[in-house]
Amino acid sequence: MSKRKKVNRAWLAQHIDDPYVKLAQKHGYRSRAAYKLIEIDAQDRLIRPGIAVVDLGSAPGAWSQVLRERLARPSGAGAGIDGRIVALDLLPMEPVADVTFVQGDFREEETLRRLEQALGGAKLDLVVSDMAPNLSGVAAADAARMGDLVELAVAFALAHLKPDGALLVKCFHGSGYSQVVELFKRSFVKVAVRKPKASRDRSAETYLLGRSPKASAASASGQRG
C-alpha cells in the first residue's frame, strides 16, 4: 500500500470517529467547522440579532448555517432573519435560507464589486473568514498564500465595518504568523487569539479576532480601495 493511501485511510478513520463530525451530521451542519464558530461566538458574543455580516470563504456553508440560526426571528415573529447575511466563495454553495450568496474569487476587483452590490451600501457589524488557500504542502508557500488572504480580509473589513465592528479570520500558526498578528494590531483596537476545541490539535490553524477598526487604518484602506 502506498504511503498516500495509508495516510488517506488513517485520515478517513479519524474523520469518521471525530465527535464534531458526528455532531455536525446529527444537527444538519454541512461540516464540523460549524462548531468552531459556535465555540468562538459563545466566548465573544459576535452574532447578535439585527447585525449585517459577511461570510468569506463560505462553502460548503456551515458558518452561514450558524449565522442564519443565530439571526432567525423567534417563532411567531414571522419568517426570515433579523439582520443580513452575505456569503462569498470561489466554489459553488448550496443555498442557505435567507443568505445571499456571491460566487467568485475574493482576490479579484469584479468579485468585490458584486459583493458590495449585494450589501447595498450597508456597513457591516461583522466579517468572518474561514478562507484558506489550496495547500501545496510547502509550508513557506502555503503561509504566504494564507497571509495574502488575511491581508485581503483585513482590507475589506476596514473598508466596510462599522466603528464597533469585528473581524474573525482563520490563519496558520507558523511562518508569517507574527506579521499577521502585527497587521491586526495596527488595524484594530482590540485583538485576541482563538483556538476552539473543534479545531484539531495537530492543525496549524488558529483564529484572530479584531474589534473596532482603528480610524487611521480604515482611512488608509479606503484610500487604497
Tab-separated table of C-alpha atoms in Angstrom:
chain	number	residue	atom	x	y	z
A	1	MET	CA	0.000	0.000	0.000
A	2	SER	CA	1.356	3.426	-0.907
A	3	LYS	CA	2.137	5.983	1.787
A	4	ARG	CA	-0.579	8.308	0.430
A	5	LYS	CA	-3.216	5.563	0.630
A	6	LYS	CA	-2.159	4.798	4.205
A	7	VAL	CA	-2.449	8.482	5.117
A	8	ASN	CA	-5.840	8.801	3.405
A	9	ARG	CA	-7.137	5.689	5.154
A	10	ALA	CA	-5.891	6.915	8.531
A	11	TRP	CA	-7.469	10.340	7.936
A	12	LEU	CA	-10.781	8.748	6.933
A	13	ALA	CA	-10.859	6.538	10.031
A	14	GLN	CA	-10.137	9.513	12.261
A	15	HIS	CA	-12.695	11.653	10.425
A	16	ILE	CA	-15.443	9.057	10.870
A	17	ASP	CA	-14.690	8.789	14.602
A	18	ASP	CA	-14.445	12.569	15.064
A	19	PRO	CA	-17.086	13.683	17.636
A	20	TYR	CA	-17.579	17.000	15.813
A	21	VAL	CA	-18.225	15.206	12.526
A	22	LYS	CA	-20.870	13.138	14.298
A	23	LEU	CA	-22.389	16.239	15.884
A	24	ALA	CA	-22.478	18.026	12.524
A	25	GLN	CA	-24.249	15.076	10.934
A	26	LYS	CA	-26.712	14.871	13.829
A	27	HIS	CA	-27.617	18.575	13.717
A	28	GLY	CA	-27.578	19.006	9.952
A	29	TYR	CA	-24.485	21.178	9.627
A	30	ARG	CA	-22.584	20.850	6.376
A	31	SER	CA	-19.218	20.462	8.093
A	32	ARG	CA	-17.626	20.188	11.526
A	33	ALA	CA	-16.384	23.781	11.051
A	34	ALA	CA	-19.766	24.955	12.358
A	35	TYR	CA	-18.601	24.170	15.897
A	36	LYS	CA	-15.535	26.409	15.572
A	37	LEU	CA	-17.773	29.433	15.018
A	38	ILE	CA	-20.286	28.286	17.652
A	39	GLU	CA	-17.497	27.976	20.237
A	40	ILE	CA	-15.909	31.334	19.419
A	41	ASP	CA	-19.298	33.053	19.443
A	42	ALA	CA	-20.122	31.548	22.835
A	43	GLN	CA	-17.000	33.247	24.200
A	44	ASP	CA	-17.111	36.524	22.284
A	45	ARG	CA	-20.821	37.094	21.522
A	46	LEU	CA	-20.216	38.206	17.957
A	47	ILE	CA	-23.562	37.221	16.436
A	48	ARG	CA	-26.473	39.384	17.609
A	49	PRO	CA	-29.937	39.998	16.173
A	50	GLY	CA	-30.010	42.833	13.660
A	51	ILE	CA	-26.400	42.662	12.504
A	52	ALA	CA	-25.097	42.758	8.940
A	53	VAL	CA	-22.418	40.115	8.373
A	54	VAL	CA	-20.275	38.824	5.507
A	55	ASP	CA	-19.061	35.207	5.484
A	56	LEU	CA	-15.869	34.943	3.386
A	57	GLY	CA	-14.837	31.520	2.124
A	58	SER	CA	-18.305	30.266	2.969
A	59	ALA	CA	-18.566	26.930	1.080
A	60	PRO	CA	-19.872	24.400	1.925
A	61	GLY	CA	-21.946	26.709	4.138
A	62	ALA	CA	-21.599	25.583	7.753
A	63	TRP	CA	-20.726	29.048	9.068
A	64	SER	CA	-23.594	30.577	7.075
A	65	GLN	CA	-25.897	27.994	8.660
A	66	VAL	CA	-24.754	29.037	12.150
A	67	LEU	CA	-25.158	32.733	11.316
A	68	ARG	CA	-28.641	32.091	9.941
A	69	GLU	CA	-29.668	30.147	13.057
A	70	ARG	CA	-28.488	32.922	15.365
A	71	LEU	CA	-30.281	35.635	13.384
A	72	ALA	CA	-33.521	33.703	12.841
A	73	ARG	CA	-36.618	35.509	14.104
A	74	PRO	CA	-38.333	33.898	17.090
A	75	SER	CA	-41.208	31.614	16.211
A	76	GLY	CA	-44.348	33.705	15.938
A	77	ALA	CA	-42.399	36.807	14.878
A	78	GLY	CA	-42.583	35.975	11.189
A	79	ALA	CA	-40.274	34.070	8.899
A	80	GLY	CA	-36.776	35.095	7.912
A	81	ILE	CA	-33.943	36.645	9.871
A	82	ASP	CA	-33.338	39.778	11.878
A	83	GLY	CA	-30.270	41.012	10.037
A	84	ARG	CA	-28.417	40.493	6.768
A	85	ILE	CA	-26.022	37.720	5.710
A	86	VAL	CA	-23.953	37.782	2.536
A	87	ALA	CA	-21.672	34.819	1.793
A	88	LEU	CA	-18.872	34.550	-0.746
A	89	ASP	CA	-16.760	31.713	-2.085
A	90	LEU	CA	-14.811	30.712	-5.166
A	91	LEU	CA	-16.669	27.384	-5.108
A	92	PRO	CA	-20.421	26.947	-5.577
A	93	MET	CA	-22.508	26.625	-2.418
A	94	GLU	CA	-25.881	25.016	-1.921
A	95	PRO	CA	-28.383	27.716	-0.902
A	96	VAL	CA	-28.871	28.554	2.770
A	97	ALA	CA	-32.223	30.190	3.568
A	98	ASP	CA	-32.022	33.993	3.927
A	99	VAL	CA	-28.336	34.064	2.891
A	100	THR	CA	-27.303	35.967	-0.243
A	101	PHE	CA	-24.500	34.062	-1.972
A	102	VAL	CA	-21.899	35.569	-4.300
A	103	GLN	CA	-19.623	33.171	-6.192
A	104	GLY	CA	-16.241	34.485	-7.251
A	105	ASP	CA	-12.564	34.960	-6.456
A	106	PHE	CA	-12.143	37.277	-3.478
A	107	ARG	CA	-8.809	38.443	-4.911
A	108	GLU	CA	-10.497	39.970	-7.975
A	109	GLU	CA	-11.932	43.501	-8.106
A	110	GLU	CA	-15.005	42.385	-10.061
A	111	THR	CA	-15.936	39.901	-7.321
A	112	LEU	CA	-15.514	42.578	-4.654
A	113	ARG	CA	-17.804	44.894	-6.635
A	114	ARG	CA	-20.507	42.202	-6.798
A	115	LEU	CA	-20.103	41.623	-3.062
A	116	GLU	CA	-20.530	45.332	-2.380
A	117	GLN	CA	-23.606	45.421	-4.619
A	118	ALA	CA	-25.117	42.570	-2.590
A	119	LEU	CA	-24.554	44.632	0.567
A	120	GLY	CA	-26.435	47.565	-0.930
A	121	GLY	CA	-24.206	50.093	0.768
A	122	ALA	CA	-24.787	48.681	4.251
A	123	LYS	CA	-21.960	48.987	6.758
A	124	LEU	CA	-21.072	45.728	8.485
A	125	ASP	CA	-21.111	44.675	12.115
A	126	LEU	CA	-19.126	41.506	11.493
A	127	VAL	CA	-16.892	39.873	8.882
A	128	VAL	CA	-15.992	36.208	9.354
A	129	SER	CA	-13.493	34.354	7.206
A	130	ASP	CA	-12.750	30.640	7.154
A	131	MET	CA	-10.887	31.089	3.858
A	132	ALA	CA	-7.792	29.012	3.193
A	133	PRO	CA	-5.692	28.583	0.057
A	134	ASN	CA	-5.266	25.295	-1.764
A	135	LEU	CA	-2.379	23.813	0.201
A	136	SER	CA	0.770	22.745	-1.633
A	137	GLY	CA	2.467	21.076	1.314
A	138	VAL	CA	5.306	23.609	1.118
A	139	ALA	CA	4.973	25.398	4.462
A	140	ALA	CA	6.522	28.729	3.450
A	141	ALA	CA	4.470	28.971	0.245
A	142	ASP	CA	1.233	27.992	1.999
A	143	ALA	CA	1.862	30.528	4.773
A	144	ALA	CA	2.467	33.257	2.174
A	145	ARG	CA	-0.797	32.429	0.382
A	146	MET	CA	-2.670	32.398	3.681
A	147	GLY	CA	-1.111	35.721	4.609
A	148	ASP	CA	-2.306	37.237	1.339
A	149	LEU	CA	-5.887	36.102	2.038
A	150	VAL	CA	-5.781	37.511	5.564
A	151	GLU	CA	-4.491	40.845	4.258
A	152	LEU	CA	-7.375	40.994	1.774
A	153	ALA	CA	-9.885	40.149	4.506
A	154	VAL	CA	-8.449	42.877	6.756
A	155	ALA	CA	-8.560	45.451	3.948
A	156	PHE	CA	-12.172	44.508	3.160
A	157	ALA	CA	-13.152	44.671	6.835
A	158	LEU	CA	-11.513	48.061	7.377
A	159	ALA	CA	-13.371	49.457	4.366
A	160	HIS	CA	-16.780	48.089	5.348
A	161	LEU	CA	-17.019	47.621	9.132
A	162	LYS	CA	-18.850	49.965	11.472
A	163	PRO	CA	-16.674	51.681	14.118
A	164	ASP	CA	-17.550	48.962	16.660
A	165	GLY	CA	-17.435	46.106	14.124
A	166	ALA	CA	-15.365	42.930	14.312
A	167	LEU	CA	-13.331	40.670	12.009
A	168	LEU	CA	-12.718	36.982	12.686
A	169	VAL	CA	-10.257	35.214	10.363
A	170	LYS	CA	-8.546	31.878	10.103
A	171	CYS	CA	-4.770	31.926	9.801
A	172	PHE	CA	-1.897	29.459	10.156
A	173	HIS	CA	0.360	29.427	13.208
A	174	GLY	CA	3.825	29.224	11.699
A	175	SER	CA	5.790	31.118	9.092
A	176	GLY	CA	4.361	34.609	8.662
A	177	TYR	CA	2.083	34.366	11.723
A	178	SER	CA	3.784	37.164	13.661
A	179	GLN	CA	3.339	39.508	10.676
A	180	VAL	CA	-0.368	38.716	10.537
A	181	VAL	CA	-0.717	39.455	14.266
A	182	GLU	CA	1.104	42.764	13.771
A	183	LEU	CA	-1.263	43.629	10.905
A	184	PHE	CA	-4.224	43.033	13.241
A	185	LYS	CA	-2.665	45.136	15.987
A	186	ARG	CA	-2.169	48.009	13.533
A	187	SER	CA	-5.725	47.660	12.270
A	188	PHE	CA	-7.891	47.045	15.354
A	189	VAL	CA	-8.208	48.456	18.847
A	190	LYS	CA	-8.610	45.001	20.423
A	191	VAL	CA	-7.011	41.784	19.148
A	192	ALA	CA	-7.488	38.261	20.525
A	193	VAL	CA	-6.305	34.789	19.506
A	194	ARG	CA	-8.781	31.917	19.491
A	195	LYS	CA	-8.124	28.181	19.132
A	196	PRO	CA	-11.507	26.465	19.512
A	197	LYS	CA	-11.642	22.849	20.689
A	198	ALA	CA	-13.272	21.905	17.379
A	199	SER	CA	-10.011	22.877	15.665
A	200	ARG	CA	-7.854	19.746	15.695
A	201	ASP	CA	-4.838	19.928	17.991
A	202	ARG	CA	-2.423	18.908	15.254
A	203	SER	CA	-3.776	21.583	12.906
A	204	ALA	CA	-1.757	24.774	12.488
A	205	GLU	CA	-4.946	26.761	12.065
A	206	THR	CA	-5.875	29.388	14.607
A	207	TYR	CA	-8.258	32.334	14.540
A	208	LEU	CA	-7.623	36.024	15.056
A	209	LEU	CA	-10.365	38.343	16.264
A	210	GLY	CA	-10.066	42.075	15.738
A	211	ARG	CA	-12.575	44.504	17.248
A	212	SER	CA	-13.147	48.203	16.499
A	213	PRO	CA	-11.166	49.198	13.396
A	214	LYS	CA	-8.626	51.929	14.037
A	215	ALA	CA	-9.667	55.081	12.225
A	216	SER	CA	-6.221	55.641	10.701
A	217	ALA	CA	-6.077	52.080	9.351
A	218	ALA	CA	-9.623	52.280	7.970
A	219	SER	CA	-8.795	55.589	6.273
A	220	ALA	CA	-5.672	54.130	4.671
A	221	SER	CA	-7.646	51.106	3.487
A	222	GLY	CA	-10.275	53.346	1.933
A	223	GLN	CA	-7.607	55.321	0.088
A	224	ARG	CA	-6.111	52.114	-1.338
A	225	GLY	CA	-9.572	50.969	-2.470
